[in-house]
Short mmCIF file of C-alpha atoms and ligand atoms in Angstrom, two decimals:
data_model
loop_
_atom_site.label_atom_id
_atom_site.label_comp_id
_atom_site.label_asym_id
_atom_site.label_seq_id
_atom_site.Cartn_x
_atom_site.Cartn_y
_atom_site.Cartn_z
CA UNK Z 24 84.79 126.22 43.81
CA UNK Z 25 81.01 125.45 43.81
CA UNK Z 26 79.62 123.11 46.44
CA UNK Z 27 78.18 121.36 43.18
CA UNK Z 28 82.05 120.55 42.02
CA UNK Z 29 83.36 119.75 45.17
CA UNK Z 30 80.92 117.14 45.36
CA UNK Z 31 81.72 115.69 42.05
CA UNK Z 32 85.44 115.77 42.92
CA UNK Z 33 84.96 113.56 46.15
CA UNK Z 34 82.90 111.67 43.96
CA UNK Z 35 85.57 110.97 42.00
CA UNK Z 36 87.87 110.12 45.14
CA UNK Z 37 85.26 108.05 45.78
CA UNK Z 38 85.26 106.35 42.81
CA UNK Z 39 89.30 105.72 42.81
CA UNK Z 40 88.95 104.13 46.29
CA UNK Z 41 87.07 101.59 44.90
CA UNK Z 42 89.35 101.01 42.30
CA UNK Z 43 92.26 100.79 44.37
CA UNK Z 44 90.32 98.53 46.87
CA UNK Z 45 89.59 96.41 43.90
CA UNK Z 46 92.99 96.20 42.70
CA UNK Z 47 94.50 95.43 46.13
CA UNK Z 48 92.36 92.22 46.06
CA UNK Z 49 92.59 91.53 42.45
CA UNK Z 50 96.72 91.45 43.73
CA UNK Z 51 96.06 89.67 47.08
CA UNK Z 52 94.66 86.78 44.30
CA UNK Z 53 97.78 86.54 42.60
CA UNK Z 54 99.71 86.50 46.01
CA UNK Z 55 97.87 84.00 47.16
CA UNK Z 56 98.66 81.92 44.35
CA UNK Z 57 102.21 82.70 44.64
CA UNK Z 58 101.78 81.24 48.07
CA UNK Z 59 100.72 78.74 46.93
CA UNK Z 60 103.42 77.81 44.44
CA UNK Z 61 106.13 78.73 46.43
CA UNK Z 62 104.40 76.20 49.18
CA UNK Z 63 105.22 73.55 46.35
CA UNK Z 64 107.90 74.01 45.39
CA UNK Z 65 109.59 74.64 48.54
CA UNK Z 66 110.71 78.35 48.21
CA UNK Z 67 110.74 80.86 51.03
CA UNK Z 68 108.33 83.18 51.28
CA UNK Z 69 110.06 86.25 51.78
CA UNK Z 70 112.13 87.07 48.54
CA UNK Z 71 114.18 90.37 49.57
CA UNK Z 72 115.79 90.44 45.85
CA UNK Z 73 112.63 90.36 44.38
CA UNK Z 74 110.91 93.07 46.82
CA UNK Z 75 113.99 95.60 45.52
CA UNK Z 76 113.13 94.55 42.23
CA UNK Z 77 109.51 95.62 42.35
CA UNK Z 78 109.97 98.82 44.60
CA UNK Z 79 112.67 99.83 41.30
CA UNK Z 80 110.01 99.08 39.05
CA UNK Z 81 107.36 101.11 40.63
CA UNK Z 82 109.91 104.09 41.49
CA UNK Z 83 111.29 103.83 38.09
CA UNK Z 84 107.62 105.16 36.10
CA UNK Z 85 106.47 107.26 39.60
CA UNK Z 86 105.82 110.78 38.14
CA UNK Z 87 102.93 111.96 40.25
CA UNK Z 88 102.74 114.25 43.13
CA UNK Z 89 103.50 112.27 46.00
CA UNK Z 90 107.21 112.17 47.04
CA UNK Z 91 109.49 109.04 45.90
CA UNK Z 92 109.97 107.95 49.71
CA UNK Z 93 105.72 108.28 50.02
CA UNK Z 94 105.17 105.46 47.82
CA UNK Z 95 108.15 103.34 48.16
CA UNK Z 96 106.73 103.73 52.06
CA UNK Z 97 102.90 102.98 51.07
CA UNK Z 98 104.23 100.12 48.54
CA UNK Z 99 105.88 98.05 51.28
CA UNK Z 100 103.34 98.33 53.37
CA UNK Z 101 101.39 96.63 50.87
CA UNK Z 102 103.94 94.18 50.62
CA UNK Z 103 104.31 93.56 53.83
CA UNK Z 104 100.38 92.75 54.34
CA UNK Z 105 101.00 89.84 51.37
CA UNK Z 106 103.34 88.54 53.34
CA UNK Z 107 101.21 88.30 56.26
CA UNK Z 108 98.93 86.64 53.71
CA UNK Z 109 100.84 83.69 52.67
CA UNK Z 110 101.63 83.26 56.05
CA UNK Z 111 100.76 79.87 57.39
CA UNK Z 112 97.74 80.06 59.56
CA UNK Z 113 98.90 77.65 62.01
CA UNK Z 114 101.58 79.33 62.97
CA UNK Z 115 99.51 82.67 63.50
CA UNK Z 116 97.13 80.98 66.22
CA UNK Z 117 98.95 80.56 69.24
CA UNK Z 118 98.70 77.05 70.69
CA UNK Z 119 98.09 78.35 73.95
CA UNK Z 120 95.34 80.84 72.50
CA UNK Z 121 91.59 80.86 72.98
CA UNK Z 122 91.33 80.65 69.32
CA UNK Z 123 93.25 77.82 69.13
CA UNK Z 124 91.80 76.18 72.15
CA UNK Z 125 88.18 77.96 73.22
CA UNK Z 126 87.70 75.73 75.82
CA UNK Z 127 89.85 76.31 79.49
CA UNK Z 128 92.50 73.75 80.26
CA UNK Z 129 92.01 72.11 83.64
CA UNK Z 130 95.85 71.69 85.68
CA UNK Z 131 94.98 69.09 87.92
CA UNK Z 132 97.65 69.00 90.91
CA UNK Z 133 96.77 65.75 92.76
CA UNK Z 134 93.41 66.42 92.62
CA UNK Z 135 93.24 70.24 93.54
CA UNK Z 136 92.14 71.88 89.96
CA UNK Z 137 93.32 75.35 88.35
CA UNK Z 138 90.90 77.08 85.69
CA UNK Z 139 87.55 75.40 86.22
CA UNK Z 140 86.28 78.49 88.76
CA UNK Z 141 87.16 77.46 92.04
CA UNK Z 142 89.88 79.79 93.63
CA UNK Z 143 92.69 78.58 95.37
CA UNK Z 144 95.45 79.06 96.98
CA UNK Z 145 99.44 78.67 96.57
CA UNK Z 146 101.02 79.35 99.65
CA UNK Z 147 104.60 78.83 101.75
CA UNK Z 148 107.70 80.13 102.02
CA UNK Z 149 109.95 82.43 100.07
CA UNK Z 150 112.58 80.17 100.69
CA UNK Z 151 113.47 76.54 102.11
CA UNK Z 152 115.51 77.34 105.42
CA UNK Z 153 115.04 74.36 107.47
CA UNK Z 154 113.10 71.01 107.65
CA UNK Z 155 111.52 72.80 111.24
CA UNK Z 156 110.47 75.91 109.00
CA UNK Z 157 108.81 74.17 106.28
CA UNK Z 158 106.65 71.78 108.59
CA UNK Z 159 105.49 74.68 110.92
CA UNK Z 160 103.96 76.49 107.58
CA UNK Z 161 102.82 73.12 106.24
CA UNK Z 162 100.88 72.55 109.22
CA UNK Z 163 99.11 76.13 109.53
CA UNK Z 164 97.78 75.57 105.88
CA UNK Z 165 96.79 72.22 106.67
CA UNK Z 166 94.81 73.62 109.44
CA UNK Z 167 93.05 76.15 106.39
CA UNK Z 168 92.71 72.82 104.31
CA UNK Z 169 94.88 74.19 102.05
CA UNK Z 170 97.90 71.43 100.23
CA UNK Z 171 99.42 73.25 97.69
CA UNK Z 172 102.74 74.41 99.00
CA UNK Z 173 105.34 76.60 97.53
CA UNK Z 174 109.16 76.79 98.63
CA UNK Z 175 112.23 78.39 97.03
CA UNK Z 176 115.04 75.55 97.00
CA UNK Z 177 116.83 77.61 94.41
CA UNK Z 178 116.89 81.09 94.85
CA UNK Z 179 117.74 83.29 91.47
CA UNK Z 180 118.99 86.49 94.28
CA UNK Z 181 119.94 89.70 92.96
CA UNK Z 182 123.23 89.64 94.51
CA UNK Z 183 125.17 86.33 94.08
CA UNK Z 184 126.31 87.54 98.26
CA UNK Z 185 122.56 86.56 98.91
CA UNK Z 186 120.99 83.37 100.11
CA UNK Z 187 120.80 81.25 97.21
CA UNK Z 188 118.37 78.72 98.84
CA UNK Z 189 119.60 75.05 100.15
CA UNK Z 190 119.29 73.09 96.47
CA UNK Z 191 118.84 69.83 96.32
CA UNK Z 192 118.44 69.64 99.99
CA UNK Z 193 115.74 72.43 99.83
CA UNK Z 194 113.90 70.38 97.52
CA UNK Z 195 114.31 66.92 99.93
CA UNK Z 196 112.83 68.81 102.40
CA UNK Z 197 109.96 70.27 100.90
CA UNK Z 198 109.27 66.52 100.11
CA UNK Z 199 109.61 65.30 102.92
CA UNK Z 200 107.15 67.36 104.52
CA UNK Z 201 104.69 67.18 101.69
CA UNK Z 202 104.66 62.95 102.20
CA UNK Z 203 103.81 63.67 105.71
CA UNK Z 204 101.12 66.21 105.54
CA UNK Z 205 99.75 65.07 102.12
CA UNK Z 206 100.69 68.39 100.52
CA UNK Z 207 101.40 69.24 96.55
CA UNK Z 208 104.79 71.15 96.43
CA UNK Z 209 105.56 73.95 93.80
CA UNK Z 210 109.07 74.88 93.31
CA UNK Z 211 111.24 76.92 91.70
CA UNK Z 212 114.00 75.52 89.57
CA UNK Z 213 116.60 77.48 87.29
CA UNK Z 214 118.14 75.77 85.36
CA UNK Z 215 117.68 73.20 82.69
CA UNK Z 216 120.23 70.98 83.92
CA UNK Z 217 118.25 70.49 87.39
CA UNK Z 218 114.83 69.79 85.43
CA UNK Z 219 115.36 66.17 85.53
CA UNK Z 220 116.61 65.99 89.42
CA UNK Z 221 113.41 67.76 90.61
CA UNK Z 222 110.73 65.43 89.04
CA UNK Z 223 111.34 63.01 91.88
CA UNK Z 224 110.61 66.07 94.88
CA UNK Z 225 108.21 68.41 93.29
CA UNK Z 226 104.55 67.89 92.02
CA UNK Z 227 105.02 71.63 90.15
CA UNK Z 228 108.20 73.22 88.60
CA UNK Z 229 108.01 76.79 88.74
CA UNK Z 230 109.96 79.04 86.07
CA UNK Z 231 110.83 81.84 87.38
CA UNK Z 232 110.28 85.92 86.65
CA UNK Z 233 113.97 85.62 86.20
CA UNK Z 234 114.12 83.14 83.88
CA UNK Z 235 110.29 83.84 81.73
CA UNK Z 236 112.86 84.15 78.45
CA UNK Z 237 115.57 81.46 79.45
CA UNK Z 238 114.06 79.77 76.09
CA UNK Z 239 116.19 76.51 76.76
CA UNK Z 240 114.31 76.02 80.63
CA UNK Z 241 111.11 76.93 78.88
CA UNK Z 242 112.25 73.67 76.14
CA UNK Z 243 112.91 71.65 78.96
CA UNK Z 244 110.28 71.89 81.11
CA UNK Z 245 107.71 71.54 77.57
CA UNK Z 246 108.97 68.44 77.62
CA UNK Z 247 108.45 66.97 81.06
CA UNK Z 248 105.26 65.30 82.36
CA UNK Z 249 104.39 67.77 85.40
CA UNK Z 250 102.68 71.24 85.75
CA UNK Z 251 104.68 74.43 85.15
CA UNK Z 252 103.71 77.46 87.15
CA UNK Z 253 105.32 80.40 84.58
CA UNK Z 254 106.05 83.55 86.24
CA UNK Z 255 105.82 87.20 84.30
CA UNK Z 256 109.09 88.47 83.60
CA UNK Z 257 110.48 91.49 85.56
CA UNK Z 258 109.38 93.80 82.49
CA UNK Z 259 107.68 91.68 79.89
CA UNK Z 260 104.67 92.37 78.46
CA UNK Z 261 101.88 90.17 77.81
CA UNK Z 262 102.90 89.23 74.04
CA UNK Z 263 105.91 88.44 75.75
CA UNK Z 264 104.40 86.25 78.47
CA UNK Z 265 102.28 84.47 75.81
CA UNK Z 266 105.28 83.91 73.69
CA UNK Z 267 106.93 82.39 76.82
CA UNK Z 268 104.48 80.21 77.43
CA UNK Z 269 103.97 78.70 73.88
CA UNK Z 270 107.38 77.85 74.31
CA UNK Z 271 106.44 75.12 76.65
CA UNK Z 272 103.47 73.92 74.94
CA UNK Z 273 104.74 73.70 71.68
CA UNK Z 274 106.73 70.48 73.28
CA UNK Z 275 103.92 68.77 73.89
CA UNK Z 276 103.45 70.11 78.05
CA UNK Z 277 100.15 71.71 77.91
CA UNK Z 278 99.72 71.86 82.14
CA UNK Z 279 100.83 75.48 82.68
CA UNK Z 280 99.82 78.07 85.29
CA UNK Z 281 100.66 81.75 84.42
CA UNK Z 282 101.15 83.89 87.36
CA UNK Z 283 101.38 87.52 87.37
CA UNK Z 284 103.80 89.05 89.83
CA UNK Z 285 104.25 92.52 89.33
CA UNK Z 286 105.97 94.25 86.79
CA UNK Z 287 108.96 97.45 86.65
CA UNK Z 288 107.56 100.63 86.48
CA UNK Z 289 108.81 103.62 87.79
CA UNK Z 290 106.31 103.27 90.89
CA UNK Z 291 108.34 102.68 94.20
CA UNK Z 292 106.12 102.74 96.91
CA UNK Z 293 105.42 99.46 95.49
CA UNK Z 294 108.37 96.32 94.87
CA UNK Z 295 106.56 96.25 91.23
CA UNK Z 296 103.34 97.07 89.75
CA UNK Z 297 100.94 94.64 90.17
CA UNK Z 298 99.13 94.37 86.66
CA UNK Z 299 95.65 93.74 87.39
CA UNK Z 300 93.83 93.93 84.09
CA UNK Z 301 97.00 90.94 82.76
CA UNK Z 302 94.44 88.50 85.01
CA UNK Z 303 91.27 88.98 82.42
CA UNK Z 304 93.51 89.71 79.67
CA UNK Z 305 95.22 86.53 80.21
CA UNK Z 306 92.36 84.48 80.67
CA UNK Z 307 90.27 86.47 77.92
CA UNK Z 308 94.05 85.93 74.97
CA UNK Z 309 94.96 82.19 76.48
CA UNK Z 310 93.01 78.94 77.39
CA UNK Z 311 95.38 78.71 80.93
CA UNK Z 312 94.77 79.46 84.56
CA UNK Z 313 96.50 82.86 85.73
CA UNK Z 314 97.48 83.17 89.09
CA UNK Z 315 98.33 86.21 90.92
CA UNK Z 316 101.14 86.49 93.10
CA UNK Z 317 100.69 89.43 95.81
CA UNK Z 318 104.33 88.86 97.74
CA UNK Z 319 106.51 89.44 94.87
CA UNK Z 320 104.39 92.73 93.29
CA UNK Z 321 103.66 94.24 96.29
CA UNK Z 322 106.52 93.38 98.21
CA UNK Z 323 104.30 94.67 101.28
CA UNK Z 324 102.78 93.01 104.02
CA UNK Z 325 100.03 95.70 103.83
CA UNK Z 326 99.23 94.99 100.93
CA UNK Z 327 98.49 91.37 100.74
CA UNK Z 328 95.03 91.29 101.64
CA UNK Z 329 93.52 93.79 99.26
CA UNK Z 330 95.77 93.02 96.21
CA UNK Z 331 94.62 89.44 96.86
CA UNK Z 332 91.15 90.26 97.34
CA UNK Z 333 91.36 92.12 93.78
CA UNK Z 334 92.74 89.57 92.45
CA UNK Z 335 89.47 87.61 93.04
CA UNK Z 336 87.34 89.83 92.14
CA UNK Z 337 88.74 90.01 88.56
CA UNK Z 338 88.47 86.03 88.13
CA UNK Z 339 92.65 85.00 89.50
CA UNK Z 340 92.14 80.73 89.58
CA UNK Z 341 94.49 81.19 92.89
CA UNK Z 342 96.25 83.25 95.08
CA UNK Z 343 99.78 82.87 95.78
CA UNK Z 344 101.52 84.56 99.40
CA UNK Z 345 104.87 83.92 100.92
CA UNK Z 346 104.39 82.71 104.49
CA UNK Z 347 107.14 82.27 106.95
CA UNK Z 348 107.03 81.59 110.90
CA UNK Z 349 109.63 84.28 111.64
CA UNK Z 350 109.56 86.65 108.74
CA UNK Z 351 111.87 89.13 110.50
CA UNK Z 352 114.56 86.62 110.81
CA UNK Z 353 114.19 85.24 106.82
CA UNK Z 354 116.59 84.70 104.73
CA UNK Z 355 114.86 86.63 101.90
CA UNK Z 356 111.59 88.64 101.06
CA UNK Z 357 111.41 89.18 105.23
CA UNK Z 358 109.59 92.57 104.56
CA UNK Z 359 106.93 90.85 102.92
CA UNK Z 360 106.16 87.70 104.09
CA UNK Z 361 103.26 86.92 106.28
CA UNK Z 362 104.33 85.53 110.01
CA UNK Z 363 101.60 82.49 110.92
CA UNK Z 364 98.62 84.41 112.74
CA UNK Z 365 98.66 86.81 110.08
CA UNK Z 366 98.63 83.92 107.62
CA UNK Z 367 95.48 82.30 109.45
CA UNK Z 368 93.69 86.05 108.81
CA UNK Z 369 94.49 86.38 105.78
CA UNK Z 370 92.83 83.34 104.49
CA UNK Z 371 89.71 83.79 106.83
CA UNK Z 372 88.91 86.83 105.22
CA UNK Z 373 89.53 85.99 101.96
CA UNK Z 374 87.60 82.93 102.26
CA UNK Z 375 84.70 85.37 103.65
CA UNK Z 376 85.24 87.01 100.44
CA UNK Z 377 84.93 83.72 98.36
CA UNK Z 378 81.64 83.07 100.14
CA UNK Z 379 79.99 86.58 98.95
CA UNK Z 380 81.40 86.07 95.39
CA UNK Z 381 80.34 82.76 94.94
C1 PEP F 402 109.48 83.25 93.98
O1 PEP F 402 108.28 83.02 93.72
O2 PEP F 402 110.10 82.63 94.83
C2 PEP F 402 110.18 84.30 93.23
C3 PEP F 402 111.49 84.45 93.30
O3 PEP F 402 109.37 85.10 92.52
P1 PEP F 402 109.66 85.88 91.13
O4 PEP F 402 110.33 84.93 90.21
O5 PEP F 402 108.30 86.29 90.70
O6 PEP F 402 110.52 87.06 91.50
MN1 MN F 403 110.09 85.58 97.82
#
């Protein structure tokens, strides 16, 4: 073959392309239109009976080269992209995307704000153990100015023989203590039922790792007047996250906090693998504050300060620790909590760190 005819052969190629570009638009018309009559008159865009009909059609007068299961394969795909076509456009854009909503949303927890550049920080105990336990913590953050508090009233344990945290009583006393010390509390609840309850203790519900795809919490809590503070599920991936957190906005509850804590890998010298790049991916795909919790992905006390001091480098809104006076003696996540002096370091350094990144 002469270079001369090889060249008027791709030519040709060349040629078709264009033809078959021209009649994949000239077809995306007509789909549209479809769309747009189906829209009318009510019909559901996805016609399976029809789809067999046409793939017979085209199978039925294939004589070419290519193998039957080739273009029945290359045919849906071009299916498939019309039906992404006449799919609504609303319900493409995520209401908690960027697209949907360029500009950041603000959580304002009495006063203290998430996603408008200042860092802050989320800290307390893994769990509520006593009225004694909570105010000693309380009053070492007070001491760092800090007021947003976190406490685990109920626990979602591994083991149902573990702690499962004090309840309703958990949540009185985290009250309790925030009234006196003029402190925000975030806490965990886990079930729908219990949504109601805790709007008269806590000034944040938090969902859960645990419970990221417990769709009828995420309904609930969409619905309620108060911040959530959504934690990543034990292996979900972003979309995932995302997804989990349109489920509360799309009731109406627009004042959530995502907080990455680590996902399952098959890393163990870690609890979980703390995703790093999810912060700026997060903040880059949705319009919400991300948090990064360093407790419950590292799941070591050595680890706190740099994973935290990553974390604001890469743009976290806050940084949330577990704190406890006696860590060895806890009733959970004792391997990883802070005891108070180390709590008091922690923060000076990392507010060192805020000063040079500021
Ligand atoms: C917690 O924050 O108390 C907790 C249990 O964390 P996670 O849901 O991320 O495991
Ligand atoms: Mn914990």
């Amino acid at each position: 073959m002469t270079t001369n005819k090889l060249t008027q052969l791709r030519n040709k190629i060349d040629e078709i392309n264009l033809e078959i570009l021209h009649l994949l638009n000239e077809r995306a018309e007509v789909v549209h239109e479809i769309g747009e009559e189906k829209k009318k008159q009510g019909v559901n865009r996805f016609d399976p009976v029809r789809e067999r009909e046409s793939l017979d059609l085209i199978i039925k007068h294939h004589h070419g080269h290519f193998k039957t299961s080739t273009i029945q394969h290359i045919f849906k795909e071009i299916f498939k992209a019309s039906l992404e076509l006449q799919e609504d456009d609303s319900r493409k854009v995520l209401l908690v995307s960027r697209k949907a909503h360029p500009e950041n949303t603000i959580v304002d927890i009495n006063g203290e704000t998430f996603g408008d550049g200042k860092q802050r920080f989320i800290m307390g105990p893994c769990a509520v153990e006593s009225y004694e336990q909570v105010r000693e913590v309380a009053v070492a953050m007070k001491e760092q100015g800090l007021s947003i508090m976190r406490g685990g009233a109920f626990k979602p344990r591994t083991s149902p023989y573990d702690f499962q945290g004090l309840g309703v009583e958990g949540l009185k006393i985290l009250r309790e203590v925030g009234n006196e010390l003029g402190m925000s509390i975030v806490s965990e609840i886990v079930s729908p039922n219990d949504v109601e309850l805790a709007l008269d203790y806590v000034d944040v519900i938090q969902v859960g790792a645990r419970n990221m795809q417990n769709f009828d919490l995420l309904k609930t809590v969409g619905k309620v007047n108060k911040p959530i503070l959504l934690k990543r599920g034990l292996s979900a991936t972003i979309e995932e996250f995302i997804h989990a957190a349109e489920y509360i906005i799309s009731q109406g509850n627009n004042q959530i906090i995502l907080c990455e804590r680590g996902i399952r890998t098959y890393e163990k010298a870690t609890r979980n693998t703390l995703d790093i790049s999810a912060v700026p991916i997060l903040k880059k795909e949705t319009h919400l504050p991300v948090v990064v919790d360093v407790t419950h992905s590292t799941g070591r006390r050595d680890l706190l300060l740099p994973t935290a001091k990553a974390a604001m480098a890469i743009g976290a809104d806050a940084i949330m620790a577990e704190v406890h006076p006696d860590p060895a003696v806890a009733l959970s996540d004792s391997a990883q909590q802070m005891d108070i002096p180390q709590f008091h370091k922690f923060i000076q350094q990392l507010k060192t760190l805020q000063e040079k990144l500021a």
